Amino acid sequence: MAATRTFSIIKPDATRRNLTGAVTKMLEDAGLRVVASKRIHMTKDQAEGFYGVHRERPFFNDLVAFMTSGPVVVQVLEGENAVAKNREVMGATNPANAEEGTIRKTYAESIEANSVHGSDSPENAEIEIRFFFKPEEIVG
Ligand code: CMP
């Protein structure tokens, strides 16, 4: 089966605790390959744009404040069924509901500071990858 791609963010709670390598290892151990990666400090505009679908949600302002509170690592991950595989290794959005052995069960501090973001569909993966990466920055 052909390799597909998904988009991932290692969030500020994880970079603050120096967990970039530990989280990336869990992604790699799940069979995903990092084909693009950069550490950035998101601007308010970027965070508001990226999470635009959540604009009307009560947690939107807090989410934007959190995502701009420190550095993040944005990544493109490649593998068979990359979107589904990444969602499996991330675990549920709320770490209280996440399965043992998942990134969020292992590392997340709360539903907001939940260590990682991953695209929820192949269509959104394309949009999210394009939001942060130029094609030439992705080397498969
Ligand atoms: P993420 O996958 O990055 O997508 C939206 C984020 O909003 C989500 O992970 C959570 O970190 C954050 N969030 C904060 N509060 C909530 C909530 N009540 N429900 C869902 N997501 C929340």
XYZ file of N, CA and C and ligand atoms in Angstrom:
442
model
N 0.840 -1.209 0.000
C 0.000 0.000 0.000
C 0.873 1.256 0.000
N 0.428 2.286 -0.688
C 1.234 3.502 -0.823
C 1.314 4.260 0.499
N 2.462 4.920 0.691
C 2.618 5.746 1.883
C 1.726 6.979 1.771
N 1.158 7.378 2.882
C 0.356 8.606 2.938
C 0.959 9.509 4.005
N 0.444 10.741 4.074
C 1.038 11.708 4.999
C 0.011 12.269 5.976
N 0.509 12.655 7.120
C -0.324 13.390 8.064
C 0.505 14.513 8.686
N -0.176 15.391 9.409
C 0.476 16.543 10.018
C 0.417 16.400 11.539
N 1.518 16.737 12.197
C 1.604 16.590 13.654
C 2.206 17.843 14.281
N 1.746 18.166 15.483
C 2.390 19.229 16.271
C 2.763 18.650 17.636
N 4.017 18.850 18.028
C 4.418 18.593 19.409
C 4.209 19.913 20.141
N 3.299 19.912 21.109
C 2.768 21.157 21.682
C 3.686 21.732 22.786
N 3.396 22.992 23.195
C 4.290 23.665 24.162
C 4.487 22.927 25.488
N 3.474 22.187 25.962
C 3.684 21.473 27.237
C 4.758 20.408 27.092
N 4.867 19.826 25.879
C 5.861 18.767 25.641
C 7.250 19.359 25.369
N 7.319 20.445 24.585
C 8.653 21.031 24.337
C 9.217 21.596 25.643
N 8.335 22.174 26.485
C 8.782 22.737 27.771
C 9.440 21.665 28.646
N 8.904 20.433 28.575
C 9.455 19.342 29.408
C 10.533 18.550 28.678
N 11.007 19.097 27.540
C 12.096 18.471 26.766
C 11.713 17.083 26.259
N 10.461 16.951 25.780
C 9.955 15.646 25.344
C 9.895 15.498 23.825
N 10.541 16.413 23.081
C 10.477 16.330 21.612
C 10.984 14.962 21.131
N 12.117 14.540 21.659
C 12.692 13.260 21.234
C 11.834 12.082 21.666
N 11.349 12.129 22.891
C 10.540 11.016 23.420
C 9.248 10.851 22.616
N 8.605 11.983 22.297
C 7.357 11.911 21.511
C 7.665 11.429 20.092
N 8.729 11.964 19.508
C 9.085 11.562 18.135
C 9.404 10.066 18.096
N 10.052 9.556 19.136
C 10.366 8.112 19.160
C 9.082 7.279 19.167
N 8.069 7.738 19.907
C 6.811 6.991 19.928
C 6.153 7.000 18.549
N 6.267 8.151 17.837
C 5.718 8.228 16.477
C 6.482 7.269 15.554
N 7.806 7.295 15.663
C 8.636 6.434 14.797
C 8.409 4.961 15.129
N 8.306 4.638 16.416
C 8.085 3.238 16.815
C 6.734 2.724 16.308
N 5.799 3.661 16.070
C 4.482 3.266 15.539
C 4.536 3.065 14.020
N 5.690 3.293 13.418
C 5.829 3.046 11.975
C 5.723 4.302 11.131
N 5.738 5.466 11.790
C 5.661 6.725 11.037
C 7.068 7.290 10.843
N 7.278 7.935 9.695
C 8.587 8.493 9.352
C 8.461 10.013 9.304
N 9.376 10.718 9.974
C 9.353 12.183 9.969
C 10.003 12.661 8.661
N 9.188 13.215 7.753
C 9.722 13.651 6.457
C 9.851 15.177 6.380
N 9.417 15.871 7.427
C 9.645 17.315 7.561
C 9.457 17.648 9.029
N 10.257 18.603 9.528
C 10.173 18.963 10.950
C 10.775 20.332 11.156
N 10.082 21.191 11.889
C 10.719 22.445 12.302
C 10.132 22.924 13.625
N 11.021 23.550 14.419
C 10.619 24.092 15.706
C 10.318 25.567 15.490
N 9.106 25.976 15.862
C 8.686 27.363 15.638
C 7.977 27.882 16.884
N 7.899 29.193 16.986
C 7.027 29.788 18.004
C 5.844 30.379 17.237
N 4.684 29.747 17.321
C 3.515 30.191 16.541
C 3.114 31.599 16.929
N 2.741 32.388 15.921
C 2.165 33.702 16.203
C 0.675 33.510 16.526
N 0.076 34.571 17.110
C -1.362 34.528 17.407
C -2.143 34.318 16.105
N -1.736 35.017 15.041
C -2.408 34.882 13.740
C -2.351 33.444 13.231
N -1.171 32.843 13.342
C -1.026 31.449 12.881
C -1.926 30.518 13.687
N -1.914 30.660 15.020
C -2.714 29.766 15.867
C -4.208 29.965 15.591
N -4.632 31.216 15.436
C -6.053 31.485 15.151
C -6.450 30.930 13.790
N -5.555 31.045 12.826
C -5.833 30.525 11.478
C -5.865 29.012 11.475
N -4.869 28.417 12.117
C -4.771 26.953 12.120
C -5.988 26.324 12.789
N -6.416 26.901 13.920
C -7.541 26.342 14.671
C -8.856 27.059 14.340
N -8.937 27.668 13.157
C -10.111 28.434 12.737
C -11.430 27.687 12.884
N -11.426 26.361 12.669
C -12.684 25.590 12.783
C -13.229 25.603 14.211
N -12.360 25.897 15.174
C -12.794 25.899 16.582
C -13.146 27.302 17.092
N -13.174 28.284 16.183
C -13.339 29.700 16.577
C -14.534 29.934 17.511
N -15.628 29.211 17.281
C -16.841 29.433 18.090
C -16.861 28.617 19.385
N -15.847 27.778 19.582
C -15.850 26.914 20.778
C -15.417 27.719 22.004
N -15.962 27.366 23.177
C -15.646 28.143 24.400
C -14.158 28.114 24.756
N -13.428 27.078 24.290
C -12.018 26.951 24.666
C -11.075 27.624 23.669
N -11.633 28.306 22.636
C -10.794 28.816 21.543
C -9.702 29.792 22.023
N -10.082 30.787 22.822
C -9.085 31.790 23.246
C -7.982 31.159 24.102
N -8.378 30.269 24.988
C -7.386 29.577 25.829
C -6.470 28.713 24.967
N -7.055 28.062 23.962
C -6.267 27.193 23.077
C -5.210 28.009 22.326
N -5.627 29.162 21.808
C -4.681 30.029 21.077
C -3.592 30.522 22.031
N -3.982 30.910 23.250
C -2.987 31.383 24.231
C -1.997 30.262 24.554
N -2.512 29.064 24.732
C -1.631 27.931 25.048
C -0.680 27.626 23.889
N -1.206 27.584 22.673
C -0.375 27.191 21.522
C 0.686 28.233 21.178
N 0.513 29.465 21.699
C 1.513 30.510 21.473
C 2.358 30.748 22.732
N 2.212 29.884 23.737
C 2.890 30.102 25.024
C 4.341 29.631 25.023
N 4.740 28.915 23.983
C 6.105 28.394 23.910
C 6.322 27.750 22.562
N 7.527 27.237 22.326
C 7.795 26.623 21.031
C 6.989 25.346 20.791
N 6.738 25.080 19.527
C 6.122 23.815 19.114
C 7.011 23.216 18.019
N 6.832 21.925 17.766
C 7.528 21.298 16.637
C 6.457 20.806 15.670
N 6.438 21.408 14.475
C 5.483 20.977 13.444
C 6.180 19.939 12.566
N 5.453 18.877 12.241
C 6.058 17.769 11.505
C 5.101 17.220 10.452
N 5.684 16.702 9.376
C 4.939 15.893 8.422
C 5.385 14.450 8.633
N 4.406 13.572 8.822
C 4.681 12.158 9.073
C 4.185 11.332 7.894
N 4.966 10.335 7.538
C 4.620 9.503 6.381
C 4.556 8.040 6.812
N 3.629 7.317 6.228
C 3.521 5.884 6.506
C 2.232 5.347 5.920
N 2.061 4.037 6.030
C 0.803 3.433 5.586
C -0.310 3.909 6.519
N -1.400 4.369 5.956
C -2.528 4.862 6.780
C -2.049 5.857 7.840
N -1.273 6.846 7.406
C -0.590 7.745 8.353
C -1.564 8.452 9.299
N -2.700 8.919 8.783
C -3.644 9.658 9.628
C -4.156 8.757 10.757
N -4.611 7.566 10.394
C -5.184 6.650 11.389
C -4.112 6.158 12.356
N -2.932 5.845 11.822
C -1.846 5.348 12.655
C -1.444 6.402 13.690
N -1.358 7.662 13.223
C -0.969 8.738 14.139
C -2.031 8.929 15.220
N -3.301 8.872 14.829
C -4.373 9.066 15.816
C -4.352 7.947 16.859
N -4.004 6.743 16.393
C -3.935 5.608 17.314
C -2.817 5.813 18.340
N -1.644 6.225 17.875
C -0.513 6.360 18.811
C -0.668 7.605 19.688
N -1.411 8.642 19.206
C -1.670 9.823 20.048
C -2.597 9.480 21.211
N -3.658 8.702 20.948
C -4.682 8.433 21.956
C -5.734 9.528 21.958
N -6.745 9.362 22.825
C -7.890 10.288 22.857
C -7.452 11.704 23.222
N -8.223 12.697 22.713
C -7.925 14.124 22.969
C -7.770 14.389 24.463
N -8.707 13.847 25.248
C -8.641 13.991 26.708
C -7.793 12.845 27.265
N -6.645 13.157 27.868
C -5.761 12.072 28.345
C -6.445 11.136 29.328
N -7.498 11.633 30.003
C -8.228 10.776 30.946
C -8.892 9.610 30.211
N -9.164 9.808 28.909
C -9.815 8.747 28.127
C -8.841 7.996 27.219
N -7.559 8.354 27.272
C -6.589 7.771 26.332
C -6.146 6.384 26.808
N -5.877 5.518 25.836
C -5.436 4.143 26.136
C -4.011 4.139 26.676
N -3.710 3.155 27.500
C -2.334 2.928 27.982
C -1.384 2.817 26.793
N -0.210 3.383 26.941
C 0.800 3.248 25.885
C 0.723 4.314 24.815
N -0.327 5.136 24.837
C -0.426 6.218 23.858
C 0.366 7.435 24.355
N 0.640 8.341 23.408
C 1.421 9.540 23.751
C 0.686 10.369 24.794
N -0.605 10.572 24.579
C -1.343 11.438 25.510
C -1.500 10.789 26.881
N -1.711 9.472 26.932
C -1.804 8.799 28.241
C -0.467 8.920 28.969
N 0.627 8.819 28.205
C 1.962 8.821 28.806
C 2.378 10.225 29.242
N 2.084 11.233 28.404
C 2.695 12.550 28.628
C 1.737 13.716 28.856
N 0.482 13.633 28.379
C -0.378 14.821 28.416
C -0.684 15.248 29.847
N -0.816 16.573 30.021
C -1.114 17.122 31.341
C -2.608 17.372 31.526
N -3.319 17.661 30.421
C -4.749 17.991 30.492
C -5.324 17.930 29.074
N -6.639 18.163 28.940
C -7.242 18.149 27.598
C -6.659 19.265 26.734
N -6.258 20.376 27.349
C -5.646 21.469 26.577
C -4.154 21.196 26.349
N -3.430 20.940 27.424
C -1.990 20.670 27.326
C -1.822 19.176 27.063
N -2.277 18.751 25.852
C -2.328 17.310 25.573
C -1.196 16.850 24.647
N -0.092 17.594 24.675
C 1.221 17.177 24.127
C 1.336 17.093 22.605
N 0.277 16.646 21.920
C 0.363 16.499 20.465
C -0.961 16.848 19.787
N -0.831 17.304 18.543
C -1.972 17.439 17.643
C -1.715 16.518 16.458
N -2.771 15.958 15.900
C -2.653 15.183 14.659
C -3.875 15.420 13.804
N -3.685 15.448 12.489
C -4.808 15.663 11.563
C -5.884 14.602 11.773
N -7.163 15.002 11.563
C -8.254 14.041 11.778
C -8.752 13.385 10.501
N -8.213 13.783 9.337
C -8.609 13.152 8.066
C -7.520 13.437 7.034
N -7.439 12.623 5.983
C -6.449 12.883 4.929
C -6.646 14.262 4.281
N -7.914 14.699 4.149
C -8.196 16.013 3.552
C -7.632 17.122 4.433
N -7.890 17.043 5.738
C -7.354 18.063 6.644
C -5.832 17.969 6.753
N -5.283 16.767 6.623
C -3.823 16.624 6.660
C -3.191 17.467 5.547
N -3.759 17.388 4.358
C -3.223 18.166 3.222
C -3.264 19.662 3.510
N -4.415 20.104 4.037
C -4.589 21.535 4.342
C -3.595 21.964 5.426
N -3.466 21.147 6.465
C -2.603 21.505 7.610
C -1.129 21.463 7.213
N -0.741 20.491 6.386
C 0.653 20.435 5.907
C 0.966 21.699 5.126
N 0.049 22.086 4.254
C 0.258 23.274 3.404
C 0.317 24.558 4.246
N -0.351 24.547 5.401
C -0.363 25.728 6.270
C 1.043 26.031 6.791
N 1.856 25.002 7.029
C 3.166 25.211 7.664
C 4.371 24.879 6.783
N 4.174 24.114 5.700
C 5.339 23.676 4.924
C 5.197 23.978 3.441
N 6.336 24.385 2.839
C 6.420 24.458 1.383
C 6.759 23.055 0.876
N 6.334 22.712 -0.339
C 6.610 21.350 -0.846
C 8.085 20.967 -0.753
N 8.991 21.927 -1.020
C 10.427 21.582 -1.031
C 10.998 21.346 0.373
N 10.203 21.669 1.412
C 10.672 21.399 2.789
C 10.352 19.974 3.235
N 9.611 19.247 2.385
C 9.206 17.882 2.730
C 10.059 16.919 1.903
N 10.854 16.113 2.623
C 11.780 15.227 1.925
C 11.487 13.786 2.358
N 10.803 13.058 1.504
C 10.357 11.714 1.863
C 11.431 10.671 1.587
P -6.131 19.257 19.009
O -6.106 17.896 18.404
O -4.910 20.088 18.852
O -7.378 20.079 18.430
C -8.021 21.101 19.160
C -7.516 21.231 20.562
O -8.317 21.973 21.447
C -7.445 19.859 21.176
O -6.404 19.115 20.588
C -7.279 20.199 22.647
O -5.916 20.337 23.033
C -7.921 21.576 22.772
N -9.054 21.586 23.677
C -9.132 22.321 24.803
N -10.293 22.103 25.410
C -10.996 21.223 24.671
C -12.276 20.607 24.780
N -13.088 20.863 25.800
N -12.645 19.740 23.812
C -11.838 19.460 22.760
N -10.606 20.028 22.599
C -10.193 20.881 23.558
